[in-house]
Short mmCIF file of C-alpha atoms in Angstrom, two decimals:
data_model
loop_
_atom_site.label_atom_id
_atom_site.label_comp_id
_atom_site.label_asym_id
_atom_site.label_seq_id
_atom_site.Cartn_x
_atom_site.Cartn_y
_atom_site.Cartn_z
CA UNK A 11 -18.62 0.64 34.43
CA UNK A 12 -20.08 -0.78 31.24
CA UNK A 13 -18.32 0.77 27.91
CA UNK A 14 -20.67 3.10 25.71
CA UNK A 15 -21.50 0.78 22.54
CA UNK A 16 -19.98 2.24 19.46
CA UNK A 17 -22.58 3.07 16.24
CA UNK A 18 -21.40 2.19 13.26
CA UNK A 19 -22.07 4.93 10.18
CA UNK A 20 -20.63 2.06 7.74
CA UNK A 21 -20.12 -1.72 7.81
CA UNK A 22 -17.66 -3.82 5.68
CA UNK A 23 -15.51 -6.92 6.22
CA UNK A 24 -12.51 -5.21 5.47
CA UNK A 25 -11.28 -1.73 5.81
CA UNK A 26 -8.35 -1.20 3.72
CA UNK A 27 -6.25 2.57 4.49
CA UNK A 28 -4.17 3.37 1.67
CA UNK A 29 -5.08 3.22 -2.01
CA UNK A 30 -1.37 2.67 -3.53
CA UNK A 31 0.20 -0.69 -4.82
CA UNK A 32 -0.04 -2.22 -1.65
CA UNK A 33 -3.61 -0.88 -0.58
CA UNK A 34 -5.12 -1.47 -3.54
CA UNK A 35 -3.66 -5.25 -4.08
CA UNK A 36 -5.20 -6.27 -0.30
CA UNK A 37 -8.79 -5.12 -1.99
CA UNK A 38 -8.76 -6.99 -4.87
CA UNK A 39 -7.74 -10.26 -3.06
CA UNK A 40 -9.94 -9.46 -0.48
CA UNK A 41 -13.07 -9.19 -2.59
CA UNK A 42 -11.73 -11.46 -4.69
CA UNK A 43 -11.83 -14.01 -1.45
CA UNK A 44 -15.44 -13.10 -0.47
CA UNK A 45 -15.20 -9.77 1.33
CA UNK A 46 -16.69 -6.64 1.63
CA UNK A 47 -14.07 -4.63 1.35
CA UNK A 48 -13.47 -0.60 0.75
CA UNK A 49 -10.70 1.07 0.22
CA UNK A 50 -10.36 4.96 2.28
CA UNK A 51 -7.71 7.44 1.20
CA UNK A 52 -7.22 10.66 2.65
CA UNK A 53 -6.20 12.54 -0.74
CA UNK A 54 -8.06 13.54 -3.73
CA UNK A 55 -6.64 11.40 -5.80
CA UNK A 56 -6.01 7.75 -5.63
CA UNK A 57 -2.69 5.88 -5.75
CA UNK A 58 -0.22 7.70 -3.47
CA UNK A 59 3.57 7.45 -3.89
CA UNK A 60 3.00 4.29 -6.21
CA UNK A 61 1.28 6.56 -8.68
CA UNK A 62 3.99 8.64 -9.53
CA UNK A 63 6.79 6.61 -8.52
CA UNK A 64 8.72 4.60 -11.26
CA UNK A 65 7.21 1.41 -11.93
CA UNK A 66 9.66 -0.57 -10.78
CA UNK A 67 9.06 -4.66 -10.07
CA UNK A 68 12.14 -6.54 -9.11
CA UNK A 69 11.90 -10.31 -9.83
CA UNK A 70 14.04 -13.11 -9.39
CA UNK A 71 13.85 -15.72 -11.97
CA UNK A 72 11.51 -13.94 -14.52
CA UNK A 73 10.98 -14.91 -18.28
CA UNK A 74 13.10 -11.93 -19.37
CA UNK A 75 15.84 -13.20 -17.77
CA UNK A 76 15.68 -16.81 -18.58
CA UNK A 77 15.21 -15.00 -21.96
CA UNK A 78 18.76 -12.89 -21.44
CA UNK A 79 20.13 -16.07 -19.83
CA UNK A 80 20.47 -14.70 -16.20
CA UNK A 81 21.05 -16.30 -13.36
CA UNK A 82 18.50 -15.74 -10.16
CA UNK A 83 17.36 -16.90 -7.50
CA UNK A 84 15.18 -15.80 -4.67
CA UNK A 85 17.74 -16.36 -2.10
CA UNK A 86 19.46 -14.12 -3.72
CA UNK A 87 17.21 -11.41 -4.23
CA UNK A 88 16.71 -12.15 -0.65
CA UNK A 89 20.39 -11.63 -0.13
CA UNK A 90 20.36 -8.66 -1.56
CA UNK A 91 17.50 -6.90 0.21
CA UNK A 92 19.63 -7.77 3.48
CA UNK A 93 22.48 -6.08 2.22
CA UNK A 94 20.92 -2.84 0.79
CA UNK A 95 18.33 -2.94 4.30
CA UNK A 96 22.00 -2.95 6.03
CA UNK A 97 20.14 -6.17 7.93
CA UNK A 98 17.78 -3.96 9.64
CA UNK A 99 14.97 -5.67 7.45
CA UNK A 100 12.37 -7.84 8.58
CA UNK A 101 13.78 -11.24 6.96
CA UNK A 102 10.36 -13.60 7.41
CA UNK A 103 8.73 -10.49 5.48
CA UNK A 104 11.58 -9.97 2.67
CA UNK A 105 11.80 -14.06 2.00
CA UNK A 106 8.24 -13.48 0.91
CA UNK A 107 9.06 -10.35 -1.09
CA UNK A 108 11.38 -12.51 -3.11
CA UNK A 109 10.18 -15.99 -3.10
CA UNK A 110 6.96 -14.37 -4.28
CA UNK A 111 7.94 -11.93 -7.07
CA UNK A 112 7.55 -14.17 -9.68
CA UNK A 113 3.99 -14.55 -8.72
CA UNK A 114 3.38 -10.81 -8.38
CA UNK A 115 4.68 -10.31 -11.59
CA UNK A 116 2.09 -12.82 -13.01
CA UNK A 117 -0.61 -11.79 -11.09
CA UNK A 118 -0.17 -7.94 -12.46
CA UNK A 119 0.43 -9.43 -15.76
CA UNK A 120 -2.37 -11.86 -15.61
CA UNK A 121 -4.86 -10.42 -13.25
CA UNK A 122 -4.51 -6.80 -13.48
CA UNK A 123 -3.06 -6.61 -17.31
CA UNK A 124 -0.17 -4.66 -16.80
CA UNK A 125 1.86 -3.88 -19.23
CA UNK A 126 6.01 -3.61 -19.03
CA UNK A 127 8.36 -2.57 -21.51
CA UNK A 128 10.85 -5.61 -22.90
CA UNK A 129 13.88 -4.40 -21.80
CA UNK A 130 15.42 -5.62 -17.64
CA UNK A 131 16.94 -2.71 -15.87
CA UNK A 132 20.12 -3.38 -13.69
CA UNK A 133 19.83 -0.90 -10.50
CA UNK A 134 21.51 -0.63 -7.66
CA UNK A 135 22.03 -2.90 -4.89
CA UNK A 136 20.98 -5.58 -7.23
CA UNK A 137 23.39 -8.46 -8.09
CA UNK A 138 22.08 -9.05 -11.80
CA UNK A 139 19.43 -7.52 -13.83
CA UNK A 140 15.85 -8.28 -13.02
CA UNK A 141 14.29 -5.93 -12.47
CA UNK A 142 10.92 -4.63 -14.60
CA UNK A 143 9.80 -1.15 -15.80
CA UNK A 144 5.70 -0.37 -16.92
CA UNK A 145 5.38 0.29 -20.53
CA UNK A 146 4.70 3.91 -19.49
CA UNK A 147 7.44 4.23 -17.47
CA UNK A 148 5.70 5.13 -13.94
CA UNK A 149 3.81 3.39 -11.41
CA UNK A 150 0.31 4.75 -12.73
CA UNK A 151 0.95 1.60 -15.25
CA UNK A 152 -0.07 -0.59 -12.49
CA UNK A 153 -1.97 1.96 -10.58
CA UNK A 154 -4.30 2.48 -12.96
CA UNK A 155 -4.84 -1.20 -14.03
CA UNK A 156 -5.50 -1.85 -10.38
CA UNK A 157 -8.15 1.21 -10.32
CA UNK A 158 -9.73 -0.46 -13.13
CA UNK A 159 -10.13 -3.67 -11.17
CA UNK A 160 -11.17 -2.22 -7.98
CA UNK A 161 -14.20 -0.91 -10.43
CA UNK A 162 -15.15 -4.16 -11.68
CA UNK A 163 -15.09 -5.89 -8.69
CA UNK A 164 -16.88 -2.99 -7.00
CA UNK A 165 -14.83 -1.78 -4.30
CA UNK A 166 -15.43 1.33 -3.15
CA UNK A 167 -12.30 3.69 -2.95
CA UNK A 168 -13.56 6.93 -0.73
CA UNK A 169 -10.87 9.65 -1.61
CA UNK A 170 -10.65 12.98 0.95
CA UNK A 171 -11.56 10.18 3.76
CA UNK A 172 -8.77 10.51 6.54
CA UNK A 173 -7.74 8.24 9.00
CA UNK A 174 -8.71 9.34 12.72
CA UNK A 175 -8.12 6.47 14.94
CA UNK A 176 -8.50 2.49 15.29
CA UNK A 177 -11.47 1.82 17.47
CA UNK A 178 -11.18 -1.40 19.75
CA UNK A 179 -13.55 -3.36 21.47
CA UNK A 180 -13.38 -4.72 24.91
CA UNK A 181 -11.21 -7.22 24.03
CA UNK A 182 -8.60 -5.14 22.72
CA UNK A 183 -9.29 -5.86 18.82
CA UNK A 184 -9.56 -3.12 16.24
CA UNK A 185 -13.13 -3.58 15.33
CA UNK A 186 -13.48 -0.07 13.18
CA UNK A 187 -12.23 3.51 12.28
CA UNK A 188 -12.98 6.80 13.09
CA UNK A 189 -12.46 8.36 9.94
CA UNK A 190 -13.22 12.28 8.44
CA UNK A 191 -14.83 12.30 5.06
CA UNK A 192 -14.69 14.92 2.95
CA UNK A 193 -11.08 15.83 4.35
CA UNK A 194 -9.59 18.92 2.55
CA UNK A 195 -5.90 18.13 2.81
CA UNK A 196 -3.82 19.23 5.06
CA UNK A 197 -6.71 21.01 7.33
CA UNK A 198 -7.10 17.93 9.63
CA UNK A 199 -10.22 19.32 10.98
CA UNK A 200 -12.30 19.45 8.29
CA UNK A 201 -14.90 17.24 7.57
CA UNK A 202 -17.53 15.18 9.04
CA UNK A 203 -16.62 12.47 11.62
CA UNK A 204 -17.84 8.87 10.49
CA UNK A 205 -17.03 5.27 11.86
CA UNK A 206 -16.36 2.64 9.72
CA UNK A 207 -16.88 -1.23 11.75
CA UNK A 208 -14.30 -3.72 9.66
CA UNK A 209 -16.05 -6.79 10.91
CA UNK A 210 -12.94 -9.22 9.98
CA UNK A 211 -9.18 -6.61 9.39
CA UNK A 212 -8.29 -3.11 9.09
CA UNK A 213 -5.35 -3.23 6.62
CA UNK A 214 -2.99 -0.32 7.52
CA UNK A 215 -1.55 0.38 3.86
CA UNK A 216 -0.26 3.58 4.26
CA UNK A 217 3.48 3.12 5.23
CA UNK A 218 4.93 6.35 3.64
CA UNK A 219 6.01 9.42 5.50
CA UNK A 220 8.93 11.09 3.35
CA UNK A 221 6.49 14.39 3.32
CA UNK A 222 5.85 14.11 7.20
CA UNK A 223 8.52 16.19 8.29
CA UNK A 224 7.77 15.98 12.31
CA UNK A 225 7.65 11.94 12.35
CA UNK A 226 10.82 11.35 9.68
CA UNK A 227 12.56 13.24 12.22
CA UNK A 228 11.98 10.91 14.93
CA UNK A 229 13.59 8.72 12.88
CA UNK A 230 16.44 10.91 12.13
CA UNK A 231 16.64 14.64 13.58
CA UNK A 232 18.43 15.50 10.47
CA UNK A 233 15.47 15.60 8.29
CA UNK A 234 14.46 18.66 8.73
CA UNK A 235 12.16 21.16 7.07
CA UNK A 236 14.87 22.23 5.11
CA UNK A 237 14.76 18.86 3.48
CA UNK A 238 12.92 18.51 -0.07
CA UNK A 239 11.14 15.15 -0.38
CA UNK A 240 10.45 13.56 -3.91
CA UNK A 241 7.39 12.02 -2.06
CA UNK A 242 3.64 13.54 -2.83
CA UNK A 243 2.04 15.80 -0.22
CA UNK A 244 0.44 12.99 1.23
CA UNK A 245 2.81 10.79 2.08
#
């Protein structure tokens, strides 16, 4: 039996879900790289958790520390992530958090134009101070810098779109998403159904769940209901 051909509403090379840090950072370097890319969040506002969380960039051998005279490495940045992930992390995937956060750091400096305040914060689970704060004291300092680029570069970010499903071809490969635009959080059923074809990636980019209180408690049945979450709505 031959399989129904899908038709697209949309086309773009890549189809980014999730317009915090992360989200928004796979964009710009995709555009920036040569792709049609859009960015589709399900909320009526952009930046997620990042937006309101509290700016925080760890980094392991950054000016204000050579500045301060601190010692760092990215092994041991790396170290610590093991520790404080009780070695449950994924450690191909943390080695590139820290052997890359001096580059991040640049790049948000650099690229974006972040600004950060001039004073390292020493937090928990960290074996010396390095880590950064925004100027402003919440993650809308880089949010909103990132926003600006997304604008410049013209990527699209659709708010109120919400993820349906991945669509595959016969081959098995996510080739698009079913999506509902115009979503009026948390009524999953409104809006219109649409399909989006990502002709090279679909970027899942929308890790957090602290708000989901039926899937954080397949993680742990203790999170119940009863549970406040410092997490946005969305997440």
């Amino acid at each position: 039996m031959m399989r129904e051909k899908t038709i697209w509403d949309e086309e773009y090379d890549v189809v980014v879900i999730g317009s915090g840090f992360a989200g928004l950072a796979a964009a710009i370097e995709a555009k920036q790289a040569g792709a049609k890319t859009v960015v589709l969040e399900k909320m009526r506002i952009p930046g997620g958790n990042s937006a309101i969380s509290g700016g925080l960039v760890a980094v392991a051998g950054s000016p204000l520390q050579q500045r301060e005279g601190i010692e760092d490495s990215p092994d041991q940045l790396f170290t610590d992530m093991k520790s404080a992930g009780m070695d449950l992390n994924y450690p191909e995937l943390a080695r590139i958090v820290a052997a890359q956060s001096p580059a991040v750091l640049e790049w948000t400096e650099q690229v974006l134009g972040v600004k950060y305040s001039d004073i390292l914060n020493y937090l928990g689970g960290h074996a010396v101070a390095r880590t950064y704060v925004t100027a402003n004291g919440t993650g809308s300092g880089i949010i909103q810098p990132m926003l600006a680029k997304c604008r410049e570069l013209n990527i699209p970010v659709e708010m109120k779109t919400l993820l349906c499903s991945l669509l595959k071809d016969e081959n098995d490969r996510v080739e698009g998403v079913e999506v509902r635009q115009e979503y009026l959080f948390p009524n999953r059923e409104s809006g219109l159904l649409r399909r989006i074809r990502a002709r090279r990636a679909v970027i899942l980019a929308c890790g957090g769940f602290g708000s989901d209180v039926e899937f954080r408690m397949t993680q742990d049945p203790r999170l119940t209901g009863e549970i406040d979450s410092t997490n946005q709505l969305g997440a």
